[in-house]
Amino acid sequence: MKTHYYLSWFNDFFPEKLVKWMHEDIKDRKSLVMISAQPSGYKGEHVNIDDVFERTWLNQANIIFDEYHLIDYRMQKEDAQRFIQNTSVIFLCGGDPVLQNDFLAEYELSDVIKNSNAVIMGASAGAINMAAKWLCLKNTGYEVETSTIYDGIGFDHFAYESHSKRDYATFVQGYLFPLSEEIDVYAAEQESAMRVKDGKIDIMGHVYLISHSKIQKLVETL
C-alpha cells in the first residue's frame, strides 16, 4: 500500500482533517527521515532537528517518532541511503526545489525512496520533487537562467506546483499551460494538501487541475 502526501505550506499547523488522515496512515512510528531542501545551508554547524519547521507540524499533530534523522550534505551518502531504507516515514522538506533535486541526484536517493515502503510526504519544494515533473521559472529566485522543466522522483504520473505566494489568479495566467499539454498539473494554494493512496487522489483546500491548458478547481474530498 503506497501513500504519498503532497503538501503546500502551512503557516501554523496542520488542519484537523489532515491530521485525521495522517493518524490513519502513519501507524509505524519507529523513525522519521527528513530530507533537506537547503542541503548545504548549515555549513557544518549542528542543526537541532527539533527546530526543523516541518517537524513542528507533526509534533502539533501528535505524530511522534522514536528516532529522527535529517539528511543533508553533512551525512555520508551510504548512511543517508541506509536511513531511508529503514525508516517509517520520509519527509521531503520545503526550501529550494533545485538544490533538493540536485542533492537527490548526487546522493542517488530517488530510487531508494521509490523502493521504500514508508509513507512519503513532501512540503512545497519537497512535494514538487515528489511528482513526475515540475516547472522552475527563471524569475522565482532559484539559480536557473531559463525556465526549465525538471524531472522529479515520479511517485505519481503528474506534475505538481506549490508556491505559497501563488494562487488561482496566478495559475490562470497560464505559465503552467505549456507543461499541461504534456502532463496533468496539480497546482495548490497555501494551506492545501493532496493524498495519493493506492492511486486514489484525495484533496484538501484549494487545489486546481490544469490539463491541456484548461484549469478547474477540484472538489475537496475531506
CSV table of N, CA, C and O in Angstrom, one decimal, residues 38-83:
chain,number,residue,atom,x,y,z
A,38,GLN,N,17.6,22.6,1.7
A,38,GLN,CA,18.8,23.6,1.8
A,38,GLN,C,20.0,22.7,2.3
A,38,GLN,O,20.5,22.9,3.3
A,39,PRO,N,20.3,21.7,1.5
A,39,PRO,CA,21.2,20.7,2.0
A,39,PRO,C,22.6,21.1,2.3
A,39,PRO,O,23.3,20.5,3.1
A,40,SER,N,23.1,22.3,1.8
A,40,SER,CA,24.4,22.8,2.2
A,40,SER,C,24.3,24.1,2.9
A,40,SER,O,25.3,24.8,3.1
A,41,GLY,N,23.1,24.4,3.4
A,41,GLY,CA,22.9,25.7,4.1
A,41,GLY,C,23.4,25.8,5.5
A,41,GLY,O,23.3,26.9,6.1
A,42,TYR,N,23.8,24.7,6.1
A,42,TYR,CA,24.2,24.7,7.5
A,42,TYR,C,25.7,24.8,7.8
A,42,TYR,O,26.1,25.1,8.9
A,43,LYS,N,26.5,24.6,6.7
A,43,LYS,CA,27.9,24.9,6.8
A,43,LYS,C,28.6,24.3,8.0
A,43,LYS,O,29.4,24.9,8.7
A,44,GLY,N,28.2,23.0,8.2
A,44,GLY,CA,28.9,22.3,9.2
A,44,GLY,C,28.4,22.4,10.6
A,44,GLY,O,28.8,21.7,11.5
A,45,GLU,N,27.6,23.4,10.9
A,45,GLU,CA,27.1,23.6,12.2
A,45,GLU,C,26.0,22.5,12.6
A,45,GLU,O,25.4,22.0,11.7
A,46,HIS,N,25.9,22.2,13.8
A,46,HIS,CA,24.9,21.2,14.2
A,46,HIS,C,23.5,21.9,14.2
A,46,HIS,O,23.3,23.0,14.6
A,47,VAL,N,22.6,21.2,13.5
A,47,VAL,CA,21.2,21.6,13.5
A,47,VAL,C,20.4,20.7,14.3
A,47,VAL,O,20.4,19.5,14.2
A,48,ASN,N,19.6,21.3,15.2
A,48,ASN,CA,18.7,20.5,16.0
A,48,ASN,C,17.5,20.2,15.2
A,48,ASN,O,16.8,21.1,14.8
A,49,ILE,N,17.2,18.9,15.0
A,49,ILE,CA,16.1,18.6,14.2
A,49,ILE,C,14.8,19.0,14.8
A,49,ILE,O,13.8,19.1,14.2
A,50,ASP,N,14.8,19.3,16.1
A,50,ASP,CA,13.6,19.8,16.8
A,50,ASP,C,13.2,21.2,16.2
A,50,ASP,O,12.1,21.6,16.3
A,51,ASP,N,14.2,21.9,15.6
A,51,ASP,CA,14.0,23.2,15.1
A,51,ASP,C,13.5,23.2,13.6
A,51,ASP,O,13.3,24.3,13.1
A,52,VAL,N,13.5,22.0,13.0
A,52,VAL,CA,13.1,22.0,11.6
A,52,VAL,C,11.6,22.3,11.6
A,52,VAL,O,10.8,21.6,12.2
A,53,PHE,N,11.2,23.3,10.8
A,53,PHE,CA,9.8,23.8,10.9
A,53,PHE,C,8.8,22.7,10.6
A,53,PHE,O,7.8,22.6,11.3
A,54,GLU,N,9.0,21.9,9.6
A,54,GLU,CA,8.1,20.9,9.2
A,54,GLU,C,7.8,19.9,10.4
A,54,GLU,O,6.8,19.3,10.5
A,55,ARG,N,8.9,19.7,11.2
A,55,ARG,CA,8.7,18.8,12.3
A,55,ARG,C,7.7,19.3,13.3
A,55,ARG,O,6.9,18.6,14.0
A,56,THR,N,7.6,20.6,13.5
A,56,THR,CA,6.6,21.2,14.4
A,56,THR,C,5.2,20.9,14.0
A,56,THR,O,4.3,20.7,14.9
A,57,TRP,N,4.9,20.8,12.7
A,57,TRP,CA,3.6,20.4,12.3
A,57,TRP,C,3.3,19.0,12.8
A,57,TRP,O,2.1,18.8,13.3
A,58,LEU,N,4.2,18.1,12.7
A,58,LEU,CA,4.0,16.7,13.1
A,58,LEU,C,3.8,16.7,14.6
A,58,LEU,O,3.0,15.9,15.2
A,59,ASN,N,4.7,17.4,15.3
A,59,ASN,CA,4.6,17.5,16.8
A,59,ASN,C,3.2,17.9,17.2
A,59,ASN,O,2.6,17.3,18.1
A,60,GLN,N,2.7,19.0,16.6
A,60,GLN,CA,1.4,19.5,17.0
A,60,GLN,C,0.3,18.6,16.6
A,60,GLN,O,-0.8,18.6,17.2
A,61,ALA,N,0.5,17.7,15.6
A,61,ALA,CA,-0.5,16.7,15.2
A,61,ALA,C,-0.4,15.5,16.1
A,61,ALA,O,-1.1,14.5,15.9
A,62,ASN,N,0.6,15.5,17.1
A,62,ASN,CA,0.8,14.4,18.0
A,62,ASN,C,1.2,13.1,17.2
A,62,ASN,O,0.8,12.0,17.5
A,63,ILE,N,2.1,13.3,16.2
A,63,ILE,CA,2.7,12.2,15.4
A,63,ILE,C,4.1,12.2,15.8
A,63,ILE,O,4.9,13.0,15.2
A,64,ILE,N,4.5,11.4,16.8
A,64,ILE,CA,5.8,11.4,17.4
A,64,ILE,C,6.5,10.1,17.0
A,64,ILE,O,5.9,9.0,17.1
A,65,PHE,N,7.8,10.2,16.7
A,65,PHE,CA,8.6,9.1,16.3
A,65,PHE,C,9.7,8.8,17.4
A,65,PHE,O,10.1,9.6,18.1
A,66,ASP,N,10.1,7.5,17.4
A,66,ASP,CA,11.2,7.1,18.3
A,66,ASP,C,12.5,7.7,17.9
A,66,ASP,O,13.3,8.1,18.7
A,67,GLU,N,12.8,7.8,16.6
A,67,GLU,CA,14.0,8.4,16.1
A,67,GLU,C,13.8,9.4,15.0
A,67,GLU,O,12.8,9.3,14.2
A,68,TYR,N,14.7,10.4,14.9
A,68,TYR,CA,14.6,11.4,13.8
A,68,TYR,C,15.9,11.6,13.2
A,68,TYR,O,17.0,11.6,13.9
A,69,HIS,N,15.9,11.7,11.8
A,69,HIS,CA,17.2,11.9,11.1
A,69,HIS,C,17.0,13.0,10.0
A,69,HIS,O,16.0,12.9,9.3
A,70,LEU,N,17.9,13.9,10.0
A,70,LEU,CA,17.9,15.0,9.0
A,70,LEU,C,19.0,14.7,8.0
A,70,LEU,O,20.2,14.6,8.4
A,71,ILE,N,18.6,14.6,6.7
A,71,ILE,CA,19.6,14.2,5.7
A,71,ILE,C,20.0,15.5,4.9
A,71,ILE,O,19.1,16.2,4.3
A,72,ASP,N,21.3,15.8,4.9
A,72,ASP,CA,21.8,16.9,4.1
A,72,ASP,C,23.3,16.5,3.8
A,72,ASP,O,23.7,15.4,4.0
A,73,TYR,N,24.1,17.5,3.3
A,73,TYR,CA,25.4,17.1,2.9
A,73,TYR,C,26.4,16.8,4.1
A,73,TYR,O,27.5,16.3,3.8
A,74,ARG,N,26.0,17.0,5.3
A,74,ARG,CA,26.8,16.6,6.4
A,74,ARG,C,26.8,15.1,6.7
A,74,ARG,O,27.6,14.6,7.4
A,75,MET,N,25.8,14.4,6.1
A,75,MET,CA,25.7,13.0,6.3
A,75,MET,C,26.3,12.3,5.1
A,75,MET,O,26.2,12.7,3.9
A,76,GLN,N,27.0,11.2,5.3
A,76,GLN,CA,27.5,10.4,4.2
A,76,GLN,C,26.4,9.8,3.4
A,76,GLN,O,25.4,9.4,3.9
A,77,LYS,N,26.7,9.6,2.1
A,77,LYS,CA,25.7,9.1,1.2
A,77,LYS,C,25.2,7.7,1.6
A,77,LYS,O,24.0,7.5,1.6
A,78,GLU,N,26.1,6.9,2.0
A,78,GLU,CA,25.7,5.5,2.4
A,78,GLU,C,24.8,5.5,3.6
A,78,GLU,O,23.9,4.7,3.7
A,79,ASP,N,25.1,6.4,4.6
A,79,ASP,CA,24.3,6.5,5.8
A,79,ASP,C,22.9,7.0,5.4
A,79,ASP,O,21.9,6.5,5.9
A,80,ALA,N,22.9,8.0,4.5
A,80,ALA,CA,21.6,8.6,4.1
A,80,ALA,C,20.7,7.5,3.4
A,80,ALA,O,19.5,7.3,3.7
A,81,GLN,N,21.3,6.7,2.6
A,81,GLN,CA,20.5,5.6,1.9
A,81,GLN,C,20.1,4.6,2.9
A,81,GLN,O,18.9,4.1,2.8
A,82,ARG,N,20.9,4.3,3.9
A,82,ARG,CA,20.5,3.2,4.9
A,82,ARG,C,19.4,3.7,5.7
A,82,ARG,O,18.4,3.0,6.0
A,83,PHE,N,19.4,5.0,6.2
A,83,PHE,CA,18.3,5.5,7.0
A,83,PHE,C,17.0,5.5,6.2
A,83,PHE,O,16.0,5.2,6.8
